[in-house]
Short mmCIF file of C-alpha atoms and ligand atoms in Angstrom, two decimals:
data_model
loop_
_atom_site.label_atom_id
_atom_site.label_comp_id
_atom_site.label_asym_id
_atom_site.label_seq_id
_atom_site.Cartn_x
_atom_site.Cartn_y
_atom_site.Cartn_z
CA UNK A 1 0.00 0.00 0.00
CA UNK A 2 1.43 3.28 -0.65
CA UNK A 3 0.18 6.48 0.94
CA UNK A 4 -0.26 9.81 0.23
CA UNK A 5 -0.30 13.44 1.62
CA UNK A 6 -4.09 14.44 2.40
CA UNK A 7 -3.40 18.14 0.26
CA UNK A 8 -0.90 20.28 1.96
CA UNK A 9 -1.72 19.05 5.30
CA UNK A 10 1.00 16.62 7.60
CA UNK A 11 -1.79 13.72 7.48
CA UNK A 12 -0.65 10.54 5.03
CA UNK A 13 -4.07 8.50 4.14
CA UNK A 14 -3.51 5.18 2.00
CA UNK A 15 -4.35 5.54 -1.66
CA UNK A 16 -6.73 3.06 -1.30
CA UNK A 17 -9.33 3.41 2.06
CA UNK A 18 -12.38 1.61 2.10
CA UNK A 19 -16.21 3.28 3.10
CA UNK A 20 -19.41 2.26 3.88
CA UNK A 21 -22.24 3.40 1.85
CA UNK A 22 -25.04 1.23 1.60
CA UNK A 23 -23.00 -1.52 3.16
CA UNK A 24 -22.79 -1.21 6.48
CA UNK A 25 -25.98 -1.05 8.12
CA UNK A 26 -28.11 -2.06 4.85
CA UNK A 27 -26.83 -4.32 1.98
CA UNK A 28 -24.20 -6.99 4.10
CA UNK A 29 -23.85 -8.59 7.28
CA UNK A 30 -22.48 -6.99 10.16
CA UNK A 31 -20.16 -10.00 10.12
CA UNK A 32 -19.24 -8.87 6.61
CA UNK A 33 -18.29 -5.91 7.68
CA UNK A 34 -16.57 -6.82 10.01
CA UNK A 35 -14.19 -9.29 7.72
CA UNK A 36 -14.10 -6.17 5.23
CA UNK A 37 -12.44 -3.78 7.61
CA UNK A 38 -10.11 -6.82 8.49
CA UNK A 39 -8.85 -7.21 5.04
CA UNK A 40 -8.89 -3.53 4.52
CA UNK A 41 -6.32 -3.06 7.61
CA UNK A 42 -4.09 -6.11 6.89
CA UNK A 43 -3.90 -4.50 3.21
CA UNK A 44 -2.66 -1.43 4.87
CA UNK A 45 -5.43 0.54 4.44
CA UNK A 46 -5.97 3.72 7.49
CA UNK A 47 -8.92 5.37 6.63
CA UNK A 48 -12.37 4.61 7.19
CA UNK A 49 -15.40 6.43 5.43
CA UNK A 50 -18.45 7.20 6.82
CA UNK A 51 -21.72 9.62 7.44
CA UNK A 52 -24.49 10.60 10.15
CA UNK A 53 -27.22 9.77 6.80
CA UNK A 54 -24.93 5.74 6.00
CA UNK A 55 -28.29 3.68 6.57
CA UNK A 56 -29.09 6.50 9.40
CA UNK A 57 -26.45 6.25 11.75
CA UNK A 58 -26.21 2.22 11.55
CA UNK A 59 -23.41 2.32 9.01
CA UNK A 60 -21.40 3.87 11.78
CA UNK A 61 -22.60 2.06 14.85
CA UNK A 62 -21.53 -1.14 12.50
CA UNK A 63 -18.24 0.33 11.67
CA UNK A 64 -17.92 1.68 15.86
CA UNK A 65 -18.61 -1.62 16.96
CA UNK A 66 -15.47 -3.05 15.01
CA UNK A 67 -13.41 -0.60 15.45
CA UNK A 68 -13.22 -1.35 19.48
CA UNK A 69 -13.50 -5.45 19.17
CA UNK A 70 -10.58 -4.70 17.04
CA UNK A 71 -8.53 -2.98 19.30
CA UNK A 72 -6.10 -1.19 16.46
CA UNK A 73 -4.06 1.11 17.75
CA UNK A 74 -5.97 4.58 17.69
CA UNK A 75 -2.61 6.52 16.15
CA UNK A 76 -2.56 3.28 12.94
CA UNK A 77 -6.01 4.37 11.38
CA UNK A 78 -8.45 7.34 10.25
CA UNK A 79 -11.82 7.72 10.40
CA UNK A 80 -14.92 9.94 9.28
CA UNK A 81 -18.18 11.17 9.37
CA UNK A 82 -19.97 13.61 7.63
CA UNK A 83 -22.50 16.02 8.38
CA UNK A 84 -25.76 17.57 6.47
CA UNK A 85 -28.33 15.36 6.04
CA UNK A 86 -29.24 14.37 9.61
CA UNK A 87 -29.90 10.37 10.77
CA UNK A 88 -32.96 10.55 10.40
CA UNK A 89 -34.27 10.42 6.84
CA UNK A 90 -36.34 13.47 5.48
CA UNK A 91 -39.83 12.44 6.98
CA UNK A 92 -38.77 12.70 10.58
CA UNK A 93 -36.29 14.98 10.79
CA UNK A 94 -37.15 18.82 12.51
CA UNK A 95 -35.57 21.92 12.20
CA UNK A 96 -31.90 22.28 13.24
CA UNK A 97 -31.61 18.48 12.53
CA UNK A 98 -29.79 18.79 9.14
CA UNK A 99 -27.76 21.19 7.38
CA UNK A 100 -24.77 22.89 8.42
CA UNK A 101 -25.85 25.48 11.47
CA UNK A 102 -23.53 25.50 14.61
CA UNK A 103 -26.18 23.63 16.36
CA UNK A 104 -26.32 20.54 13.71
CA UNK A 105 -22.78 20.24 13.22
CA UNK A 106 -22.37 20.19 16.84
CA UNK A 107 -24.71 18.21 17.54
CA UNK A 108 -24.03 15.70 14.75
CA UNK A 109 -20.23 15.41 15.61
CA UNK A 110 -21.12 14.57 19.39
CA UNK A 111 -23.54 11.92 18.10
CA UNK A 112 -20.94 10.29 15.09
CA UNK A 113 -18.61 10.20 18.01
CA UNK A 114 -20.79 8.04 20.14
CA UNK A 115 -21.97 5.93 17.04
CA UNK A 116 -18.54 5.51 16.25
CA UNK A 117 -16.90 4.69 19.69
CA UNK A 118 -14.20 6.98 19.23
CA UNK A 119 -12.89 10.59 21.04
CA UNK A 120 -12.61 12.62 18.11
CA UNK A 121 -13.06 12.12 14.28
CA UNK A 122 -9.92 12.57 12.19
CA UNK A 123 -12.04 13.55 8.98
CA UNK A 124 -15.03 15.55 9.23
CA UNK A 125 -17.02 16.62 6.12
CA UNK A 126 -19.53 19.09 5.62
CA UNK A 127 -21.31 16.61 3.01
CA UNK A 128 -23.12 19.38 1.05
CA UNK A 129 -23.32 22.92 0.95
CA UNK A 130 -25.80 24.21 2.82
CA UNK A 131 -27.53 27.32 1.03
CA UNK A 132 -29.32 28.06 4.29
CA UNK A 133 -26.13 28.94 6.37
CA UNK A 134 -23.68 30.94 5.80
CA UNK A 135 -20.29 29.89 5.15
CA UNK A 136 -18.86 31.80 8.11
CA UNK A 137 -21.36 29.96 10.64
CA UNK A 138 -20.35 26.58 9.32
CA UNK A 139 -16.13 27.72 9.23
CA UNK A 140 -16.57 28.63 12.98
CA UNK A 141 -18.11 25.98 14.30
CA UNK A 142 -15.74 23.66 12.25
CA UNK A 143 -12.57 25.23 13.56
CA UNK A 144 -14.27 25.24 17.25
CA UNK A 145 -14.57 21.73 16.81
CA UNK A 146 -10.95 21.65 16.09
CA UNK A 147 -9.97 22.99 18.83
CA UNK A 148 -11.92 21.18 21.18
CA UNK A 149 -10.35 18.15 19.87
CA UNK A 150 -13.46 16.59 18.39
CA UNK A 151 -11.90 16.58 15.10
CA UNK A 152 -8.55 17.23 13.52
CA UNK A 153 -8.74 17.89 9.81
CA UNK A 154 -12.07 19.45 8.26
CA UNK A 155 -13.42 19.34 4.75
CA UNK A 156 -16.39 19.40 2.39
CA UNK A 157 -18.51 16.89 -0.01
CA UNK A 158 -19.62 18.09 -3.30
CA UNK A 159 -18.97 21.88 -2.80
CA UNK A 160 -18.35 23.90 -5.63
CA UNK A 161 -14.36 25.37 -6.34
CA UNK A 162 -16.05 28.77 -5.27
CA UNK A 163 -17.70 27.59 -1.98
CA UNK A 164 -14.69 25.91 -0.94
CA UNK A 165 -12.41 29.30 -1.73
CA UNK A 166 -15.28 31.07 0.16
CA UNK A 167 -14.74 29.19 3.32
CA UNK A 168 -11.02 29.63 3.15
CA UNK A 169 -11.69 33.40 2.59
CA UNK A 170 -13.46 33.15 6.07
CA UNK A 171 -11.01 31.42 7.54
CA UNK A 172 -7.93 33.37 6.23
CA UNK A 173 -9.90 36.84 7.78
CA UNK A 174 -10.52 35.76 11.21
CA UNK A 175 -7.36 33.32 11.47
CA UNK A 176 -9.49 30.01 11.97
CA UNK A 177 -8.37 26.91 10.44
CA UNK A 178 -9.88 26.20 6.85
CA UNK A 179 -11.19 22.73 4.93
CA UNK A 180 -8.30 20.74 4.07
CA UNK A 181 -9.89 18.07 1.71
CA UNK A 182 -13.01 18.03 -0.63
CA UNK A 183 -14.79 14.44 -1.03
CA UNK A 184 -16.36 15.07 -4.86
CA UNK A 185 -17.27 11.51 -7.20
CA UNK A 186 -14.61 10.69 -9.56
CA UNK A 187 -14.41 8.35 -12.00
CA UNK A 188 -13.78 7.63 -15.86
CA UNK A 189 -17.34 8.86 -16.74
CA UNK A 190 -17.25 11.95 -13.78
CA UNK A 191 -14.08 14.06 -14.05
CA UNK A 192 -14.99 17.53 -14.96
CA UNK A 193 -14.64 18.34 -10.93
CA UNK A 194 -11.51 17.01 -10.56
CA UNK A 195 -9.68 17.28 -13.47
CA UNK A 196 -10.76 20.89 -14.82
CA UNK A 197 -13.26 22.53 -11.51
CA UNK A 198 -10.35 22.24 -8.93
CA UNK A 199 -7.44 22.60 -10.83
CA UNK A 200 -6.31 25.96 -9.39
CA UNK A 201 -6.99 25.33 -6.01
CA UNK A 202 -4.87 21.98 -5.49
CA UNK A 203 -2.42 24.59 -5.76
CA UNK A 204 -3.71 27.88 -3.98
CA UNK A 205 -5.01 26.10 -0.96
CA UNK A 206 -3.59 22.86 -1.51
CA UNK A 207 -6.61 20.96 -1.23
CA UNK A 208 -6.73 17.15 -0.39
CA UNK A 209 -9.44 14.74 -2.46
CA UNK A 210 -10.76 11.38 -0.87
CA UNK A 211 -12.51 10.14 -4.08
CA UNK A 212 -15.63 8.63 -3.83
CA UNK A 213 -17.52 5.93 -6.68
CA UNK A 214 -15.05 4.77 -8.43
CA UNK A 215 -16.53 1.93 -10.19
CA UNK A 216 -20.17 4.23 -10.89
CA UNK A 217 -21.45 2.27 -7.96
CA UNK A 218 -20.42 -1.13 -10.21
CA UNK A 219 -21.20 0.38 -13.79
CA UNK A 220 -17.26 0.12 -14.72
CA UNK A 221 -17.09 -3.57 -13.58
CA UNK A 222 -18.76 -4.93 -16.16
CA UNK A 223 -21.25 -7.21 -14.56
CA UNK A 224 -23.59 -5.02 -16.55
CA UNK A 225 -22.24 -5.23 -19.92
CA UNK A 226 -24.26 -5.93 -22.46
CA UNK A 227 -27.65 -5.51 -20.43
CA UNK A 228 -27.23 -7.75 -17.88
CA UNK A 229 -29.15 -6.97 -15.22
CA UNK A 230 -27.89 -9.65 -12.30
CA UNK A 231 -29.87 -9.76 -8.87
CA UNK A 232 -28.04 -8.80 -5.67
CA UNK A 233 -26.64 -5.67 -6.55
CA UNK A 234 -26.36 -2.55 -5.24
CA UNK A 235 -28.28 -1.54 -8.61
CA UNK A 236 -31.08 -3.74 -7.72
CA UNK A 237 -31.70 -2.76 -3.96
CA UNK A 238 -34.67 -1.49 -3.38
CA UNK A 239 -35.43 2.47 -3.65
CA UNK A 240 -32.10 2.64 -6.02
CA UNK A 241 -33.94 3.11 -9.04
CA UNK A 242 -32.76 6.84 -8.95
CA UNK A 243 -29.29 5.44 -8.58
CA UNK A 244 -29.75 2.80 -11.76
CA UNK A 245 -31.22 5.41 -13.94
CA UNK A 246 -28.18 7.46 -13.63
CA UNK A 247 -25.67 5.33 -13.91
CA UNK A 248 -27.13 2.37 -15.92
CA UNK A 249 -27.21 4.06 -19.37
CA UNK A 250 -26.23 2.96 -23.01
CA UNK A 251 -23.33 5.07 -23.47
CA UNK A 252 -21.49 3.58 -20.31
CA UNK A 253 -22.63 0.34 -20.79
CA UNK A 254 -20.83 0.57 -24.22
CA UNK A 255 -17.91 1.88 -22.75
CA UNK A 256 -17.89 -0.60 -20.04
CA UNK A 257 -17.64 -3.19 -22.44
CA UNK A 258 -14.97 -1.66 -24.77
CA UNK A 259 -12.53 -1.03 -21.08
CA UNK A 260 -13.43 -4.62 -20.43
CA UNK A 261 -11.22 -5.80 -23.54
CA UNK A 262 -8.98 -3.27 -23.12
CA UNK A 263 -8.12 -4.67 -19.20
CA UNK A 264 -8.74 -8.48 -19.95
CA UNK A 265 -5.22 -7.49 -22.93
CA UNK A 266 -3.21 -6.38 -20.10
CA UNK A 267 -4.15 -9.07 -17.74
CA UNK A 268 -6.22 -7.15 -15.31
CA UNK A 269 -9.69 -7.22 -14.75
CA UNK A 270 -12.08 -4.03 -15.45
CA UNK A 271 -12.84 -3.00 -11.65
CA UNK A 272 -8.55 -3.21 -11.21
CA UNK A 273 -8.09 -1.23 -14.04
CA UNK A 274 -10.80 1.61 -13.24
CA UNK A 275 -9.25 2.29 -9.62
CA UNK A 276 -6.02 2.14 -10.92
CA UNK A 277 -7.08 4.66 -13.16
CA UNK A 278 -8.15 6.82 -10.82
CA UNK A 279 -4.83 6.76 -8.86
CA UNK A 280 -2.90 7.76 -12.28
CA UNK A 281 -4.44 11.36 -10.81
CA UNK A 282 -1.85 12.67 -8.46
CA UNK A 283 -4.24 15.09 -7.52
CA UNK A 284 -6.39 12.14 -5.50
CA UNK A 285 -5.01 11.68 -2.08
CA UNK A 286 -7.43 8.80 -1.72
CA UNK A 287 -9.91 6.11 -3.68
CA UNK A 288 -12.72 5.09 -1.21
CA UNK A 289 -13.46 1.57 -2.49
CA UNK A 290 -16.92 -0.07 -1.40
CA UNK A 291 -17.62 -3.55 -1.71
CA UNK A 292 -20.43 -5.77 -0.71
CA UNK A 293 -18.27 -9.21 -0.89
CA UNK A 294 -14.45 -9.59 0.29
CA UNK A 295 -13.69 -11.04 -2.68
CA UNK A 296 -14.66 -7.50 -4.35
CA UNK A 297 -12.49 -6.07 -1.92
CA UNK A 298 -9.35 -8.19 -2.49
CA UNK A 299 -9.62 -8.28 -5.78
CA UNK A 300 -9.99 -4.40 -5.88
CA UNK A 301 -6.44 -4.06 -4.12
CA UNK A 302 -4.66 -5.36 -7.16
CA UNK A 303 -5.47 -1.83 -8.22
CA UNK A 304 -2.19 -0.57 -6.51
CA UNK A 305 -0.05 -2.72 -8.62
CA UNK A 306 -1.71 -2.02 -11.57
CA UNK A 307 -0.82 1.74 -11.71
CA UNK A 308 2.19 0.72 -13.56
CA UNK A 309 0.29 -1.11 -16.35
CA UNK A 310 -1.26 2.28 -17.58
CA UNK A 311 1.64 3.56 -19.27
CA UNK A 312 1.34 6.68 -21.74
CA UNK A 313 -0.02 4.34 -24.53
CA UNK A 314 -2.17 2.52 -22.45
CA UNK A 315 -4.06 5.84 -21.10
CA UNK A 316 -4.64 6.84 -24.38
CA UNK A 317 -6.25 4.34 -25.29
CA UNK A 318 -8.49 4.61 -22.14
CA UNK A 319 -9.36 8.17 -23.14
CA UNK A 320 -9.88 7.51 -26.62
CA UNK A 321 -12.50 4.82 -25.21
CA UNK A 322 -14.10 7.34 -22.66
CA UNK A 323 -14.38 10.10 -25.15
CA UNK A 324 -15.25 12.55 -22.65
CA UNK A 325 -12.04 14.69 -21.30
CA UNK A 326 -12.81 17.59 -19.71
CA UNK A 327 -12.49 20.90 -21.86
CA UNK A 328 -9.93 23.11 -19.61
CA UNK A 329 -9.70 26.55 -20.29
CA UNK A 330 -7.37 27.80 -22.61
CA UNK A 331 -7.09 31.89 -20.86
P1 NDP B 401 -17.98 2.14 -6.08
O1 NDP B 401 -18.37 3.00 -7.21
O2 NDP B 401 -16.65 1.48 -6.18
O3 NDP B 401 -19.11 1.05 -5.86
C1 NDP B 401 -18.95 0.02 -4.94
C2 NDP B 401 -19.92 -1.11 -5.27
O4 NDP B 401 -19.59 -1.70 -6.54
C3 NDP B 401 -19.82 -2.24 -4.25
O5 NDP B 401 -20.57 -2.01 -3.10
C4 NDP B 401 -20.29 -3.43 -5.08
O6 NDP B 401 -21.72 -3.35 -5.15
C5 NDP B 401 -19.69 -3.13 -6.45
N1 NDP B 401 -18.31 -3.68 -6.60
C6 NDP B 401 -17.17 -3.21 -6.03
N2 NDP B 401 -16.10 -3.95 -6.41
C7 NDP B 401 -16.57 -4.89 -7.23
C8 NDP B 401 -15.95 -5.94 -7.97
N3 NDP B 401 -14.63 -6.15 -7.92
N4 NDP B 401 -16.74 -6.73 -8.74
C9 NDP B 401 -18.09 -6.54 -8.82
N5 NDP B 401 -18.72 -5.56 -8.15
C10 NDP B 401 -17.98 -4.74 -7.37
O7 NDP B 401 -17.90 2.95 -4.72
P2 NDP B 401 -19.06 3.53 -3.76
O8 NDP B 401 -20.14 4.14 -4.56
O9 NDP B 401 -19.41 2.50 -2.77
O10 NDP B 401 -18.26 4.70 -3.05
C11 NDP B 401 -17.18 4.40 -2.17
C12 NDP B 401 -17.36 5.16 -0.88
O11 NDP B 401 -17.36 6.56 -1.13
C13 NDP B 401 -18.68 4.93 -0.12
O12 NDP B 401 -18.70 3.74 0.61
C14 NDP B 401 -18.74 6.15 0.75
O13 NDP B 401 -17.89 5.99 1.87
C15 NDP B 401 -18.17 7.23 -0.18
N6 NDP B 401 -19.25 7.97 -0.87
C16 NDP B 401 -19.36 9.30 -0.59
C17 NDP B 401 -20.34 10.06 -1.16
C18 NDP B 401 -20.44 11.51 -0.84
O14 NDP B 401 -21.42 12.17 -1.20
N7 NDP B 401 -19.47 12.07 -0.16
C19 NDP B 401 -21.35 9.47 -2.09
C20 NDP B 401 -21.12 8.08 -2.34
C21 NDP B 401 -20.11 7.38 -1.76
P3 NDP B 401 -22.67 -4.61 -5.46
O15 NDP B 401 -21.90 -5.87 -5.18
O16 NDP B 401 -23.82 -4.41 -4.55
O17 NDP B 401 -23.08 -4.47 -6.88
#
């Protein structure tokens, strides 16, 4: 496992952590779980994903309840929650239960902590903007946590390049410690955030990215190539037809099926060669893999030593396949 800086900051994350959407909580076994943080930590991996919303607060009573049978040394991993959406699903959740005021993320961090069994989050992650707040409510009450020693490194989840620049604006003024990491989807089919969105600001700020959806939720694994649908997916859970719709089209499933080729010439398999892909991106401190089986999981770490398989020629023919880079600006 190699690992990386998180940004600018002093904090090295492995290139490959492992979270816990849908998972935990929902799809698998606690037991699974259980074996999947196993593997992930004998594979070297030191940071563990999670959110208050993760199958409302189970995904990280799951993850808390490992975390102390396993009695791993408290300086050897990483782990995270996030905060915006509130625990409790959109039908039962009252004002000041979501979003990004003082009193949620307060009272969201206190309650991850408990869920989680641990004294402070190393991550925390404002998981959307919150148009309601303002950015300087949400800065404060981040860097308070800070220094209260409920977290130690803050970020944001699908923020825009200005939003995050805003925050460090706020920060900068009133000398208050600013988001070190954004958590945005990247993959072959979703780069224009990464590659083109936050290009200036890996350098101005010297922001951190832990990556999330690598495989399009299982699109760029090819178990859907050419319209298979197969049962006991993450695509087939129920109430993921939202999910399906977005992901499952024509044009990726075509694409899908071209990379498949492509991976199966240079002795890898597609899910391998899509993560590896994804680390080619120096500007990715970290790939959050997810994973429903262990088998996914170890078969997923081959990813590492597979970076060295996508040489020049080998990436172009991977964007010549994708068709979709990002138009930069040329000013
Ligand atoms: P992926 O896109 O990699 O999807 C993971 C899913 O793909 C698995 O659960 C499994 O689903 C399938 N899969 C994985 N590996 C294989 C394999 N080798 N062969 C076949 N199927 C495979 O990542 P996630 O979408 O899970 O995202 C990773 C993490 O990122 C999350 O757990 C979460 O921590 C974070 N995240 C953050 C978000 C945010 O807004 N900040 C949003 C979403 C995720 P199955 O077997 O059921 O088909």
């Amino acid at each position: 496992m190699e690992y990386r800086r998180l940004g600018k900051s002093g904090l090295q994350l492995s290139e490959l952590s492992l979270g816990s959407w849908l998972t935990f909580g929902k799809q698998i076994e606690n037991n699974t779980a259980e074996d999947l943080m196993k593997i992930a930590y004998d594979n070297g991996v030191n940071f563990f994903d999670n959110a208050e919303i993760y199958a409302r607060g189970e995904s990280e009573k799951v993850m808390g309840k490992v975390l102390k049978k396993m009695k791993w040394d408290r300086d050897s991993y990483t782990v995270s929650s996030k905060v915006f959406f509130g625990f409790r699903g959109t039908e039962n959740t009252k004002p000041n239960q979501n979003g990004l005021s003082r009193k949620h993320v307060f009272e969201a961090c206190n309650q991850a902590l408990e869920r989680l069994k641990v004294d402070y989050l190393d991550l925390y992650f404002c998981h959307r903007p919150d148009k309601n707040t303002p950015i300087e409510e949400t800065v404060w009450a981040m860097h308070n946590l800070i220094t209260q020693g409920k977290v130690l490194y803050w970020g944001t989840s699908e923020w825009s390049a200005q939003e995050i620049m805003e925050a460090h604006m706020v920060a900068k003024q009133h000398h208050l410690i600013g988001p070190t990491m954004e958590q945005p989807q990247y993959n072959m089919l979703t780069r224009q955030k990464v590659e083109v969105e936050f290009s200036q600001i890996y350098k101005t700020v010297g922001l951190g990215t832990t990556i999330w959806s690598p495989l399009a939720s299982g699109v760029l694994t090819g178990k859907y190539n050419q319209n298979k649908d197969p049962k006991g997916t993450r695509l087939n859970m129920e109430g993921m037809d939202w999910l399906k719709k977005s992901v499952l089209e024509k044009e990726n499933i075509k694409k899908a099926e071209k990379l498949t080729a492509l991976a199966k010439d240079l002795g890898i398999s597609l899910p391998v060669l899509a993560i590896a892909w994804c680390l080619k991106n120096n500007n990715v401190s970290t790939v959050i893999l997810g994973a429903s089986k262990t088998a996914q999981l170890k078969e997923n770490f081959k990813a590492s030593e597979a970076k060295t398989k996508l040489t020049d020629d080998v990436m172009e023919q991977i964007e010549k396949i994708l068709n979709n880079t990002p138009v930069k600006p040329t000013f």
